Amino acid sequence: MTQDIDYKQVAQNKRESNLAKIPKEWLLETIPTPEEQPNVNEYLSTIISKKEQEITALSATQLQQKIKSGELSAYQITYAYCHRSALVHQLTNCLIEIFYDRALERAKEQDAHFKSTGKLTGVLHGIPISLKDQINVPGITTSLGYLAPHISRENEIAICHNENKDNHSLIAQILYDQGAIFYVKTTVPMAMLGAETSSNYAITANSIDRTKSPGGSSGGESSLLAAQGSVIGLGTDIGGSIRGPCTQLGLFGLRASSNRFPYLDISNSYPNQITVPSVVGPMCRYLEDLELVSKIIIESQPWLKDPKCLPIEWKSNLEIDTKKVKFGVMPWDHEVMPHPPILRCLNELQQQLSKNGIQADLIEDAPPVKHSSIANLLTDLYTCDNFQEITKFCELSSEPHPDLLKRSFNLPGKVDNLYEYMDKVEIKYKFQQAYDKYFNEKGYDAMVVPGWSSTSWTLGDNCKIANSYTRYLNPLDYTVLTIPVGKVDERDVEFERKEEEFGSVQDKVNWNYYEQKKYLGMPVVVQLVCRRYQEEKAIGLAKLILNVLKKN
């Protein structure tokens, strides 16, 4: 371990350097405590101009139209998002890299181009996009939740596992070529391992309620998006890292099947673990924006540059026949019962779909495979080195393992050799076969399941909340889309369950954690689960669900 490095000072220096990149007129004189002002949007509505509030409330699709009509400029939009993101960061610690000067200069260039030619630079001309701190941008540090990259360039290269670190990640290059404006990178927990977004750099708070967690590992993205500090973000997901944060903040997030979207030149922990690979995908406030950016990425034919990316064209004309579509709605998996508001929203959704002539079966039987068994397999795979990589990278800065990871150290990898690893691969294949058989027998086009076992939790309490509803879907490699369907309200009272009704010890701990008064107004989000490589279908079915909810 490097004894002469004070990791706390490294973290403090980084926090101060980020604040120094924020214009002085954007710095808050006093920051209210989370208890004084829990909701970031409510607070910002008192200090941001009405014009900027109107800009950041629009979808990217709406912003496109206003740019084309000349009603808004790229600079106006970028300025509004830079300003708001700076304020959100001061209240939530959601940013790790800030490069407003570069973003505003690009916006000016785009405005000049549009003025002189009458043409946009691309489909995303003038649209600010935030990036999780795995996505590489030339000249901007990538740190993956470690402090060492903020000490030296050599450390950054070692940790990022990426010889092309000085280039855009391919997915970022695709969006950049279409006019996207990058302006910030968002926080992650160390090594992207954690259901909260905390590290030795900072603890990121939920922007809807700052006393609560934004989830992880894309929690910086989710907190920024929900506070309207971003309109489109890119996250990654290996166990729920897009879907969990979207669930906690009421967002749309797409966990595409592996290698549908390009992962080329995205930095990652354990980058060569390919049995259950991490995937990259969009996180948005509006479904239309998620569809827009997904279509742009696939229509660029990324498989021509990323050999792992599958050559599957985007299906723009996919139609959903409401008379033939069949949903299976699963309120719980018989292992961990989600909290009352989630149960209510799932049951209401099933009833509303049926009322509108759409077949939606209420699933009352247990899943074909215990979800905990699939989740445990995932844990075995990404902890099989007993955290040696993490320990090695921590030593570069003398930083300790954060508490979030220490709790994981009681889950040592159970893979001692290649033979055992291959056995895990076979088990994954059998799990996939069992679930595919279930889909075939039931005839489901999609399942609707809880987004999480809770709508949120107090910062630091993630160990009390079960996360089994996201993790089992990664080894299955299904396409999954999060959909906000409601909010916690006065109907969601606590109710007791008998001891024999609990599906597991974790079920009891999770259930007893719920207190209605703590969660009033928090979003309720479900997961729409489709078969592998059905991203377009998932979006189409999500539109159908939203239309039904709108009617009711």
PDB file of C-alpha atoms in Angstrom, residues 270-386:
ATOM      1  CA  TYR A 270     -13.766  -7.238 -14.520  1.00  0.00           C
ATOM      2  CA  PRO A 271     -14.092  -6.381 -18.224  1.00  0.00           C
ATOM      3  CA  ASN A 272     -13.287  -9.912 -19.375  1.00  0.00           C
ATOM      4  CA  GLN A 273     -16.080 -11.568 -17.403  1.00  0.00           C
ATOM      5  CA  ILE A 274     -18.360 -12.440 -20.310  1.00  0.00           C
ATOM      6  CA  THR A 275     -20.663 -15.106 -18.874  1.00  0.00           C
ATOM      7  CA  VAL A 276     -23.022 -12.431 -17.560  1.00  0.00           C
ATOM      8  CA  PRO A 277     -21.697  -9.271 -19.207  1.00  0.00           C
ATOM      9  CA  SER A 278     -22.475  -5.722 -18.227  1.00  0.00           C
ATOM     10  CA  VAL A 279     -24.703  -3.930 -20.729  1.00  0.00           C
ATOM     11  CA  VAL A 280     -25.040  -0.247 -21.556  1.00  0.00           C
ATOM     12  CA  GLY A 281     -28.341   1.516 -22.104  1.00  0.00           C
ATOM     13  CA  PRO A 282     -30.344   4.750 -21.972  1.00  0.00           C
ATOM     14  CA  MET A 283     -31.990   6.245 -18.896  1.00  0.00           C
ATOM     15  CA  CYS A 284     -34.653   8.886 -19.560  1.00  0.00           C
ATOM     16  CA  ARG A 285     -37.545  10.854 -18.114  1.00  0.00           C
ATOM     17  CA  TYR A 286     -39.607  10.217 -21.250  1.00  0.00           C
ATOM     18  CA  LEU A 287     -40.199   6.957 -23.118  1.00  0.00           C
ATOM     19  CA  GLU A 288     -40.069   8.760 -26.476  1.00  0.00           C
ATOM     20  CA  ASP A 289     -36.494   9.830 -25.714  1.00  0.00           C
ATOM     21  CA  LEU A 290     -35.487   6.292 -24.800  1.00  0.00           C
ATOM     22  CA  GLU A 291     -36.836   5.095 -28.137  1.00  0.00           C
ATOM     23  CA  LEU A 292     -35.119   7.953 -29.985  1.00  0.00           C
ATOM     24  CA  VAL A 293     -31.653   7.279 -28.622  1.00  0.00           C
ATOM     25  CA  SER A 294     -31.984   3.480 -28.932  1.00  0.00           C
ATOM     26  CA  LYS A 295     -32.940   3.808 -32.586  1.00  0.00           C
ATOM     27  CA  ILE A 296     -30.037   6.174 -33.287  1.00  0.00           C
ATOM     28  CA  ILE A 297     -27.541   3.766 -31.744  1.00  0.00           C
ATOM     29  CA  ILE A 298     -28.721   0.690 -33.639  1.00  0.00           C
ATOM     30  CA  GLU A 299     -29.216   2.456 -36.958  1.00  0.00           C
ATOM     31  CA  SER A 300     -25.535   3.469 -36.870  1.00  0.00           C
ATOM     32  CA  GLN A 301     -24.710  -0.249 -37.374  1.00  0.00           C
ATOM     33  CA  PRO A 302     -22.341  -0.473 -34.388  1.00  0.00           C
ATOM     34  CA  TRP A 303     -21.516  -4.112 -35.194  1.00  0.00           C
ATOM     35  CA  LEU A 304     -19.268  -2.859 -37.983  1.00  0.00           C
ATOM     36  CA  LYS A 305     -16.899  -1.468 -35.321  1.00  0.00           C
ATOM     37  CA  ASP A 306     -17.615  -3.570 -32.231  1.00  0.00           C
ATOM     38  CA  PRO A 307     -17.099  -7.294 -32.987  1.00  0.00           C
ATOM     39  CA  LYS A 308     -19.160  -8.257 -29.927  1.00  0.00           C
ATOM     40  CA  CYS A 309     -22.173  -6.242 -31.061  1.00  0.00           C
ATOM     41  CA  LEU A 310     -24.829  -8.327 -32.822  1.00  0.00           C
ATOM     42  CA  PRO A 311     -25.951  -7.284 -36.327  1.00  0.00           C
ATOM     43  CA  ILE A 312     -29.642  -6.871 -35.514  1.00  0.00           C
ATOM     44  CA  GLU A 313     -31.302  -4.034 -37.432  1.00  0.00           C
ATOM     45  CA  TRP A 314     -33.774  -1.715 -35.699  1.00  0.00           C
ATOM     46  CA  LYS A 315     -37.404  -2.708 -36.327  1.00  0.00           C
ATOM     47  CA  SER A 316     -39.123   0.645 -36.796  1.00  0.00           C
ATOM     48  CA  ASN A 317     -42.437  -0.706 -38.053  1.00  0.00           C
ATOM     49  CA  LEU A 318     -43.127  -3.181 -35.268  1.00  0.00           C
ATOM     50  CA  GLU A 319     -46.859  -3.263 -34.529  1.00  0.00           C
ATOM     51  CA  ILE A 320     -48.466  -4.458 -31.305  1.00  0.00           C
ATOM     52  CA  ASP A 321     -51.777  -6.289 -31.801  1.00  0.00           C
ATOM     53  CA  THR A 322     -53.731  -5.554 -28.625  1.00  0.00           C
ATOM     54  CA  LYS A 323     -56.120  -8.424 -29.397  1.00  0.00           C
ATOM     55  CA  LYS A 324     -53.318 -10.971 -29.374  1.00  0.00           C
ATOM     56  CA  VAL A 325     -50.832  -9.616 -26.829  1.00  0.00           C
ATOM     57  CA  LYS A 326     -50.618 -11.448 -23.512  1.00  0.00           C
ATOM     58  CA  PHE A 327     -49.047 -10.193 -20.294  1.00  0.00           C
ATOM     59  CA  GLY A 328     -48.215 -12.073 -17.142  1.00  0.00           C
ATOM     60  CA  VAL A 329     -48.299  -9.820 -14.071  1.00  0.00           C
ATOM     61  CA  MET A 330     -46.244 -11.156 -11.157  1.00  0.00           C
ATOM     62  CA  PRO A 331     -46.861  -9.333  -7.842  1.00  0.00           C
ATOM     63  CA  TRP A 332     -44.152 -11.314  -6.057  1.00  0.00           C
ATOM     64  CA  ASP A 333     -41.739 -14.214  -6.537  1.00  0.00           C
ATOM     65  CA  HIS A 334     -42.671 -16.187  -3.363  1.00  0.00           C
ATOM     66  CA  GLU A 335     -39.308 -15.298  -1.831  1.00  0.00           C
ATOM     67  CA  VAL A 336     -39.509 -11.568  -1.082  1.00  0.00           C
ATOM     68  CA  MET A 337     -42.816  -9.705  -1.104  1.00  0.00           C
ATOM     69  CA  PRO A 338     -42.466  -6.101  -2.298  1.00  0.00           C
ATOM     70  CA  HIS A 339     -43.884  -3.294  -0.205  1.00  0.00           C
ATOM     71  CA  PRO A 340     -47.639  -2.454  -0.291  1.00  0.00           C
ATOM     72  CA  PRO A 341     -47.533   0.350  -2.908  1.00  0.00           C
ATOM     73  CA  ILE A 342     -45.782  -1.942  -5.385  1.00  0.00           C
ATOM     74  CA  LEU A 343     -48.308  -4.724  -4.813  1.00  0.00           C
ATOM     75  CA  ARG A 344     -51.160  -2.254  -5.254  1.00  0.00           C
ATOM     76  CA  CYS A 345     -49.820  -0.790  -8.492  1.00  0.00           C
ATOM     77  CA  LEU A 346     -49.182  -4.217 -10.016  1.00  0.00           C
ATOM     78  CA  ASN A 347     -52.670  -5.427  -9.152  1.00  0.00           C
ATOM     79  CA  GLU A 348     -54.227  -2.219 -10.457  1.00  0.00           C
ATOM     80  CA  LEU A 349     -52.250  -2.488 -13.689  1.00  0.00           C
ATOM     81  CA  GLN A 350     -53.428  -6.066 -14.229  1.00  0.00           C
ATOM     82  CA  GLN A 351     -57.031  -4.984 -13.694  1.00  0.00           C
ATOM     83  CA  GLN A 352     -56.724  -1.957 -15.977  1.00  0.00           C
ATOM     84  CA  LEU A 353     -55.172  -3.983 -18.794  1.00  0.00           C
ATOM     85  CA  SER A 354     -57.962  -6.558 -18.518  1.00  0.00           C
ATOM     86  CA  LYS A 355     -60.606  -3.829 -18.400  1.00  0.00           C
ATOM     87  CA  ASN A 356     -59.257  -2.500 -21.708  1.00  0.00           C
ATOM     88  CA  GLY A 357     -59.531  -5.872 -23.422  1.00  0.00           C
ATOM     89  CA  ILE A 358     -55.864  -6.809 -23.089  1.00  0.00           C
ATOM     90  CA  GLN A 359     -55.094 -10.258 -21.740  1.00  0.00           C
ATOM     91  CA  ALA A 360     -53.149  -9.916 -18.504  1.00  0.00           C
ATOM     92  CA  ASP A 361     -52.882 -12.958 -16.258  1.00  0.00           C
ATOM     93  CA  LEU A 362     -52.218 -12.467 -12.565  1.00  0.00           C
ATOM     94  CA  ILE A 363     -49.353 -14.859 -11.802  1.00  0.00           C
ATOM     95  CA  GLU A 364     -49.982 -16.574  -8.499  1.00  0.00           C
ATOM     96  CA  ASP A 365     -47.640 -19.554  -8.797  1.00  0.00           C
ATOM     97  CA  ALA A 366     -43.923 -19.504  -8.004  1.00  0.00           C
ATOM     98  CA  PRO A 367     -41.429 -18.839 -10.822  1.00  0.00           C
ATOM     99  CA  PRO A 368     -39.911 -21.834 -12.648  1.00  0.00           C
ATOM    100  CA  VAL A 369     -36.570 -21.196 -10.928  1.00  0.00           C
ATOM    101  CA  LYS A 370     -35.958 -19.627  -7.528  1.00  0.00           C
ATOM    102  CA  HIS A 371     -34.826 -16.100  -8.204  1.00  0.00           C
ATOM    103  CA  SER A 372     -32.374 -16.276  -5.320  1.00  0.00           C
ATOM    104  CA  SER A 373     -30.629 -19.205  -7.038  1.00  0.00           C
ATOM    105  CA  ILE A 374     -30.130 -17.161 -10.198  1.00  0.00           C
ATOM    106  CA  ALA A 375     -29.013 -14.122  -8.197  1.00  0.00           C
ATOM    107  CA  ASN A 376     -26.528 -16.238  -6.225  1.00  0.00           C
ATOM    108  CA  LEU A 377     -25.057 -17.523  -9.483  1.00  0.00           C
ATOM    109  CA  LEU A 378     -24.505 -13.923 -10.574  1.00  0.00           C
ATOM    110  CA  THR A 379     -22.771 -13.141  -7.270  1.00  0.00           C
ATOM    111  CA  ASP A 380     -20.517 -16.182  -7.648  1.00  0.00           C
ATOM    112  CA  LEU A 381     -19.426 -14.998 -11.083  1.00  0.00           C
ATOM    113  CA  TYR A 382     -18.566 -11.402 -10.278  1.00  0.00           C
ATOM    114  CA  THR A 383     -16.927 -12.123  -6.929  1.00  0.00           C
ATOM    115  CA  CYS A 384     -14.919 -15.117  -8.113  1.00  0.00           C
ATOM    116  CA  ASP A 385     -11.598 -13.290  -7.635  1.00  0.00           C
ATOM    117  CA  ASN A 386     -12.464 -12.556  -3.980  1.00  0.00           C
TER     118      ASN A 386
END
